[in-house]
Amino acid sequence: QKEVEQNSGPLSVPEGAIASLNCTYSDRGSQSFFWYRQYSGKSPELIMSIYSNGDKEDGRFTAQLNKASQYVSLLIRDSQPSDSATYLCAVIDKIIFGKGTRLHILP
Amino acid sequence: KAGVTQTPRYLIKTRGQQVTLSCSPISGHRSVSWYQQTPGQGLQFLFEYFSETQRNKGNFPGRFSGRQFSNSRSEMNVSTLELGDSALYLCASTGSLLASAAYNEQFFGPGTRLTVL
């Protein structure tokens, strides 16, 4: 069964530090990967998409993809209390979402 | 541009009843996908409609069905409700004309919170 695995957390990170969120997937044929942020009681919103091995940066966010290791990560630099949310990793071409990692930024 | 709208926002039903949820995509978007989100299973794909045709389908029983109208609005129906159907049902739209919604950014609506008693 195709799966996307994430540590449920909560992951607690001090304000200003780097938050590192990790995700592994089981289907080696997966091609496209999205990271969504979901605040409590709200719907998911797209943060980053990544399709090729390596790093992709957008502001304070960096997505990293390693297809050989079937691993995708999201780094959040200079973490802010407003980053506190659940982060969903999605293998979007397989339409499979991870259960999410709860991130808590400590003021 | 208005976002994805879903109605109703909250719904309480009893076991055995049926329910219909509605979704209006972003203006100009022709693809609508439906998801079920529960604490235990996370976000799970139900089905996707594009130009009134079901283009993708997840692994849910036949009690879950949907349709899309010519104006791209979509409805999802769940028959013979079970306690386990209690969830947040999310609709998402994408403006892609060429590829499956799976490859393109999806904009989620606020969801319908369904409680089955």
mmCIF file of C-alpha atoms in Angstrom:
data_model
loop_
_atom_site.group_PDB
_atom_site.id
_atom_site.type_symbol
_atom_site.label_atom_id
_atom_site.label_comp_id
_atom_site.label_asym_id
_atom_site.label_seq_id
_atom_site.Cartn_x
_atom_site.Cartn_y
_atom_site.Cartn_z
ATOM 1 C CA GLN A 1 0.000 0.000 0.000
ATOM 2 C CA LYS A 2 1.344 3.383 -0.997
ATOM 3 C CA GLU A 3 2.122 5.503 2.030
ATOM 4 C CA VAL A 4 3.411 8.876 3.100
ATOM 5 C CA GLU A 5 4.874 8.934 6.597
ATOM 6 C CA GLN A 6 5.354 11.926 8.865
ATOM 7 C CA ASN A 7 6.190 12.223 12.533
ATOM 8 C CA SER A 8 2.992 13.446 14.175
ATOM 9 C CA GLY A 9 4.836 15.655 16.657
ATOM 10 C CA PRO A 10 4.360 18.018 18.272
ATOM 11 C CA LEU A 11 7.681 19.435 17.192
ATOM 12 C CA SER A 12 8.618 22.331 19.465
ATOM 13 C CA VAL A 13 11.098 24.872 18.110
ATOM 14 C CA PRO A 14 12.239 28.155 19.715
ATOM 15 C CA GLU A 15 11.314 31.354 17.925
ATOM 16 C CA GLY A 16 14.028 32.352 15.464
ATOM 17 C CA ALA A 17 15.409 28.833 15.088
ATOM 18 C CA ILE A 18 15.161 26.491 12.098
ATOM 19 C CA ALA A 19 12.256 24.049 12.050
ATOM 20 C CA SER A 20 12.891 20.830 10.125
ATOM 21 C CA LEU A 21 9.933 18.740 8.996
ATOM 22 C CA ASN A 22 10.463 15.355 7.405
ATOM 23 C CA CYS A 23 8.450 13.021 5.216
ATOM 24 C CA THR A 24 9.107 9.639 3.624
ATOM 25 C CA TYR A 25 7.110 7.961 0.877
ATOM 26 C CA SER A 26 6.850 4.391 -0.252
ATOM 27 C CA ASP A 27 6.146 4.614 -3.995
ATOM 28 C CA ARG A 28 9.454 5.000 -5.819
ATOM 29 C CA GLY A 29 7.615 6.216 -8.923
ATOM 30 C CA SER A 30 6.332 9.339 -7.181
ATOM 31 C CA GLN A 31 7.051 12.532 -9.085
ATOM 32 C CA SER A 32 5.594 15.588 -7.410
ATOM 33 C CA PHE A 33 5.577 16.661 -3.794
ATOM 34 C CA PHE A 34 3.685 19.420 -2.067
ATOM 35 C CA TRP A 35 3.868 20.835 1.439
ATOM 36 C CA TYR A 36 0.657 22.243 2.893
ATOM 37 C CA ARG A 37 0.156 24.233 6.083
ATOM 38 C CA GLN A 38 -3.065 23.798 8.036
ATOM 39 C CA TYR A 39 -3.974 25.999 10.962
ATOM 40 C CA SER A 40 -6.325 24.536 13.531
ATOM 41 C CA GLY A 41 -9.891 24.687 12.280
ATOM 42 C CA LYS A 42 -8.820 25.865 8.823
ATOM 43 C CA SER A 43 -8.277 24.229 5.456
ATOM 44 C CA PRO A 44 -4.844 23.361 4.037
ATOM 45 C CA GLU A 45 -2.918 25.969 2.056
ATOM 46 C CA LEU A 46 -0.025 25.242 -0.267
ATOM 47 C CA ILE A 47 3.428 26.383 0.863
ATOM 48 C CA MET A 48 5.862 24.689 -1.491
ATOM 49 C CA SER A 49 5.980 22.278 -4.387
ATOM 50 C CA ILE A 50 9.048 20.326 -5.481
ATOM 51 C CA TYR A 51 9.574 17.970 -8.387
ATOM 52 C CA SER A 52 13.361 17.564 -8.806
ATOM 53 C CA ASN A 53 16.088 16.294 -6.519
ATOM 54 C CA GLY A 54 17.788 18.999 -4.504
ATOM 55 C CA ASP A 55 16.684 22.138 -2.742
ATOM 56 C CA LYS A 56 14.037 24.697 -3.621
ATOM 57 C CA GLU A 57 13.899 27.938 -1.683
ATOM 58 C CA ASP A 58 11.032 30.389 -1.291
ATOM 59 C CA GLY A 59 11.515 33.079 1.320
ATOM 60 C CA ARG A 60 11.976 31.468 4.725
ATOM 61 C CA PHE A 61 10.972 28.047 3.363
ATOM 62 C CA THR A 62 13.229 25.452 1.736
ATOM 63 C CA ALA A 63 11.950 22.168 0.385
ATOM 64 C CA GLN A 64 14.432 19.327 -0.101
ATOM 65 C CA LEU A 65 13.861 16.216 -2.184
ATOM 66 C CA ASN A 66 15.927 13.038 -2.357
ATOM 67 C CA LYS A 67 14.208 10.529 -4.633
ATOM 68 C CA ALA A 68 16.859 7.843 -4.089
ATOM 69 C CA SER A 69 16.106 7.871 -0.363
ATOM 70 C CA GLN A 70 12.384 8.575 -0.932
ATOM 71 C CA TYR A 71 12.618 11.476 1.416
ATOM 72 C CA VAL A 72 11.290 15.034 1.293
ATOM 73 C CA SER A 73 11.729 17.724 3.911
ATOM 74 C CA LEU A 74 10.684 21.278 4.666
ATOM 75 C CA LEU A 75 12.926 23.722 6.480
ATOM 76 C CA ILE A 76 11.517 26.893 8.001
ATOM 77 C CA ARG A 77 14.157 29.479 8.841
ATOM 78 C CA ASP A 78 13.692 32.200 11.455
ATOM 79 C CA SER A 79 10.622 30.428 12.826
ATOM 80 C CA GLN A 80 7.790 32.682 13.960
ATOM 81 C CA PRO A 81 4.885 31.945 16.320
ATOM 82 C CA SER A 82 2.618 32.318 13.269
ATOM 83 C CA ASP A 83 4.302 29.233 11.808
ATOM 84 C CA SER A 84 2.656 27.107 14.504
ATOM 85 C CA ALA A 85 0.393 24.784 12.529
ATOM 86 C CA THR A 86 0.143 21.277 11.160
ATOM 87 C CA TYR A 87 2.249 20.651 8.063
ATOM 88 C CA LEU A 88 1.037 18.099 5.551
ATOM 89 C CA CYS A 89 3.345 16.380 3.106
ATOM 90 C CA ALA A 90 1.655 15.191 -0.083
ATOM 91 C CA VAL A 91 2.775 12.984 -2.933
ATOM 92 C CA ILE A 92 0.497 14.856 -5.204
ATOM 93 C CA ASP A 93 0.678 12.697 -8.359
ATOM 94 C CA LYS A 94 -0.465 9.744 -6.258
ATOM 95 C CA ILE A 95 -2.926 11.960 -4.372
ATOM 96 C CA ILE A 96 -1.674 10.693 -1.008
ATOM 97 C CA PHE A 97 -1.254 12.941 2.000
ATOM 98 C CA GLY A 98 0.685 12.295 5.168
ATOM 99 C CA LYS A 99 -1.145 12.700 8.452
ATOM 100 C CA GLY A 100 0.837 15.811 9.227
ATOM 101 C CA THR A 101 3.344 17.081 11.748
ATOM 102 C CA ARG A 102 2.217 19.535 14.402
ATOM 103 C CA LEU A 103 4.727 22.345 14.753
ATOM 104 C CA HIS A 104 4.795 24.581 17.812
ATOM 105 C CA ILE A 105 7.027 27.651 17.803
ATOM 106 C CA LEU A 106 7.967 28.666 21.339
ATOM 107 C CA PRO A 107 8.019 32.472 21.861
ATOM 108 C CA LYS B 1 -11.556 36.549 -7.086
ATOM 109 C CA ALA B 2 -13.758 34.615 -4.655
ATOM 110 C CA GLY B 3 -12.344 31.413 -3.193
ATOM 111 C CA VAL B 4 -13.807 27.939 -2.996
ATOM 112 C CA THR B 5 -17.091 27.897 -1.127
ATOM 113 C CA GLN B 6 -18.694 24.934 0.591
ATOM 114 C CA THR B 7 -22.145 24.549 2.046
ATOM 115 C CA PRO B 8 -23.234 23.793 4.622
ATOM 116 C CA ARG B 9 -20.339 24.446 6.979
ATOM 117 C CA TYR B 10 -21.708 22.193 9.709
ATOM 118 C CA LEU B 11 -24.088 19.270 9.561
ATOM 119 C CA ILE B 12 -25.430 16.795 12.102
ATOM 120 C CA LYS B 13 -27.057 13.595 10.886
ATOM 121 C CA THR B 14 -27.991 10.240 12.342
ATOM 122 C CA ARG B 15 -26.887 6.798 11.242
ATOM 123 C CA GLY B 16 -28.650 5.525 8.164
ATOM 124 C CA GLN B 17 -29.475 8.959 6.783
ATOM 125 C CA GLN B 18 -27.968 10.404 3.655
ATOM 126 C CA VAL B 19 -26.300 13.748 3.142
ATOM 127 C CA THR B 20 -25.432 16.015 0.218
ATOM 128 C CA LEU B 21 -22.588 18.504 0.386
ATOM 129 C CA SER B 22 -22.028 21.288 -2.115
ATOM 130 C CA CYS B 23 -18.911 22.941 -3.460
ATOM 131 C CA SER B 24 -18.475 25.930 -5.748
ATOM 132 C CA PRO B 25 -14.959 26.194 -7.176
ATOM 133 C CA ILE B 26 -13.015 29.340 -7.910
ATOM 134 C CA SER B 27 -14.445 31.081 -10.947
ATOM 135 C CA GLY B 28 -12.887 29.589 -14.070
ATOM 136 C CA HIS B 29 -11.701 26.409 -12.384
ATOM 137 C CA ARG B 30 -13.088 23.263 -13.942
ATOM 138 C CA SER B 31 -11.592 20.601 -11.694
ATOM 139 C CA VAL B 32 -13.055 19.829 -8.302
ATOM 140 C CA SER B 33 -11.668 17.257 -5.868
ATOM 141 C CA TRP B 34 -13.182 15.987 -2.649
ATOM 142 C CA TYR B 35 -11.331 14.835 0.451
ATOM 143 C CA GLN B 36 -12.233 13.385 3.829
ATOM 144 C CA GLN B 37 -10.141 14.467 6.802
ATOM 145 C CA THR B 38 -10.212 12.656 10.144
ATOM 146 C CA PRO B 39 -7.750 12.728 13.048
ATOM 147 C CA GLY B 40 -7.024 9.041 12.635
ATOM 148 C CA GLN B 41 -6.652 8.725 8.861
ATOM 149 C CA GLY B 42 -5.626 12.229 7.907
ATOM 150 C CA LEU B 43 -6.574 13.684 4.541
ATOM 151 C CA GLN B 44 -7.879 11.062 2.137
ATOM 152 C CA PHE B 45 -8.843 11.551 -1.493
ATOM 153 C CA LEU B 46 -12.413 10.711 -2.455
ATOM 154 C CA PHE B 47 -12.741 11.671 -6.125
ATOM 155 C CA GLU B 48 -12.055 14.347 -8.706
ATOM 156 C CA TYR B 49 -14.390 15.752 -11.344
ATOM 157 C CA PHE B 50 -13.376 17.616 -14.456
ATOM 158 C CA SER B 51 -15.868 18.904 -16.993
ATOM 159 C CA GLU B 52 -18.701 16.913 -15.403
ATOM 160 C CA THR B 53 -16.749 13.622 -15.598
ATOM 161 C CA GLN B 54 -15.134 11.710 -12.775
ATOM 162 C CA ARG B 55 -11.430 11.705 -13.604
ATOM 163 C CA ASN B 56 -9.943 10.062 -10.503
ATOM 164 C CA LYS B 57 -11.362 8.035 -7.669
ATOM 165 C CA GLY B 58 -10.001 7.127 -4.263
ATOM 166 C CA ASN B 59 -10.573 3.993 -2.252
ATOM 167 C CA PHE B 60 -13.947 4.671 -0.667
ATOM 168 C CA PRO B 61 -17.102 2.525 -0.726
ATOM 169 C CA GLY B 62 -19.885 3.148 -3.193
ATOM 170 C CA ARG B 63 -21.880 4.967 -0.530
ATOM 171 C CA PHE B 64 -19.762 7.955 -1.420
ATOM 172 C CA SER B 65 -20.667 9.483 -4.747
ATOM 173 C CA GLY B 66 -20.386 12.790 -6.481
ATOM 174 C CA ARG B 67 -21.278 14.747 -9.522
ATOM 175 C CA GLN B 68 -20.364 17.963 -11.252
ATOM 176 C CA PHE B 69 -22.618 20.350 -13.060
ATOM 177 C CA SER B 70 -21.994 22.319 -16.224
ATOM 178 C CA ASN B 71 -21.106 25.423 -14.181
ATOM 179 C CA SER B 72 -18.368 23.344 -12.419
ATOM 180 C CA ARG B 73 -20.212 23.307 -9.104
ATOM 181 C CA SER B 74 -19.980 19.892 -7.499
ATOM 182 C CA GLU B 75 -21.970 17.892 -5.020
ATOM 183 C CA MET B 76 -20.943 14.954 -2.902
ATOM 184 C CA ASN B 77 -23.446 12.477 -1.526
ATOM 185 C CA VAL B 78 -23.021 9.959 1.260
ATOM 186 C CA SER B 79 -25.789 7.421 1.688
ATOM 187 C CA THR B 80 -26.542 5.190 4.661
ATOM 188 C CA LEU B 81 -24.364 7.216 6.995
ATOM 189 C CA GLU B 82 -22.158 5.430 9.513
ATOM 190 C CA LEU B 83 -20.583 6.792 12.685
ATOM 191 C CA GLY B 84 -17.186 6.557 10.996
ATOM 192 C CA ASP B 85 -18.272 9.032 8.332
ATOM 193 C CA SER B 86 -17.964 11.831 10.875
ATOM 194 C CA ALA B 87 -15.232 13.997 9.424
ATOM 195 C CA LEU B 88 -14.280 17.269 7.809
ATOM 196 C CA TYR B 89 -15.076 17.086 4.105
ATOM 197 C CA LEU B 90 -12.914 19.342 2.006
ATOM 198 C CA CYS B 91 -13.391 20.405 -1.553
ATOM 199 C CA ALA B 92 -10.524 21.720 -3.646
ATOM 200 C CA SER B 93 -10.439 23.274 -7.081
ATOM 201 C CA THR B 94 -7.713 23.722 -9.636
ATOM 202 C CA GLY B 95 -7.561 25.684 -12.824
ATOM 203 C CA SER B 96 -5.553 23.147 -14.784
ATOM 204 C CA LEU B 97 -6.958 22.433 -18.215
ATOM 205 C CA LEU B 98 -4.364 19.934 -19.351
ATOM 206 C CA ALA B 99 -3.374 17.551 -16.603
ATOM 207 C CA SER B 100 -4.992 15.847 -13.683
ATOM 208 C CA ALA B 101 -5.486 18.020 -10.649
ATOM 209 C CA ALA B 102 -2.909 15.804 -8.991
ATOM 210 C CA TYR B 103 -0.101 17.808 -10.600
ATOM 211 C CA ASN B 104 -1.391 21.255 -9.890
ATOM 212 C CA GLU B 105 -1.965 23.483 -6.930
ATOM 213 C CA GLN B 106 -5.316 22.867 -5.357
ATOM 214 C CA PHE B 107 -7.159 25.583 -3.498
ATOM 215 C CA PHE B 108 -9.136 24.198 -0.615
ATOM 216 C CA GLY B 109 -12.500 25.389 0.592
ATOM 217 C CA PRO B 110 -13.286 25.865 4.304
ATOM 218 C CA GLY B 111 -14.832 22.402 4.565
ATOM 219 C CA THR B 112 -18.050 20.907 5.850
ATOM 220 C CA ARG B 113 -17.907 19.404 9.314
ATOM 221 C CA LEU B 114 -20.187 16.355 9.325
ATOM 222 C CA THR B 115 -21.157 14.731 12.598
ATOM 223 C CA VAL B 116 -23.009 11.407 12.507
ATOM 224 C CA LEU B 117 -24.833 10.444 15.701
#
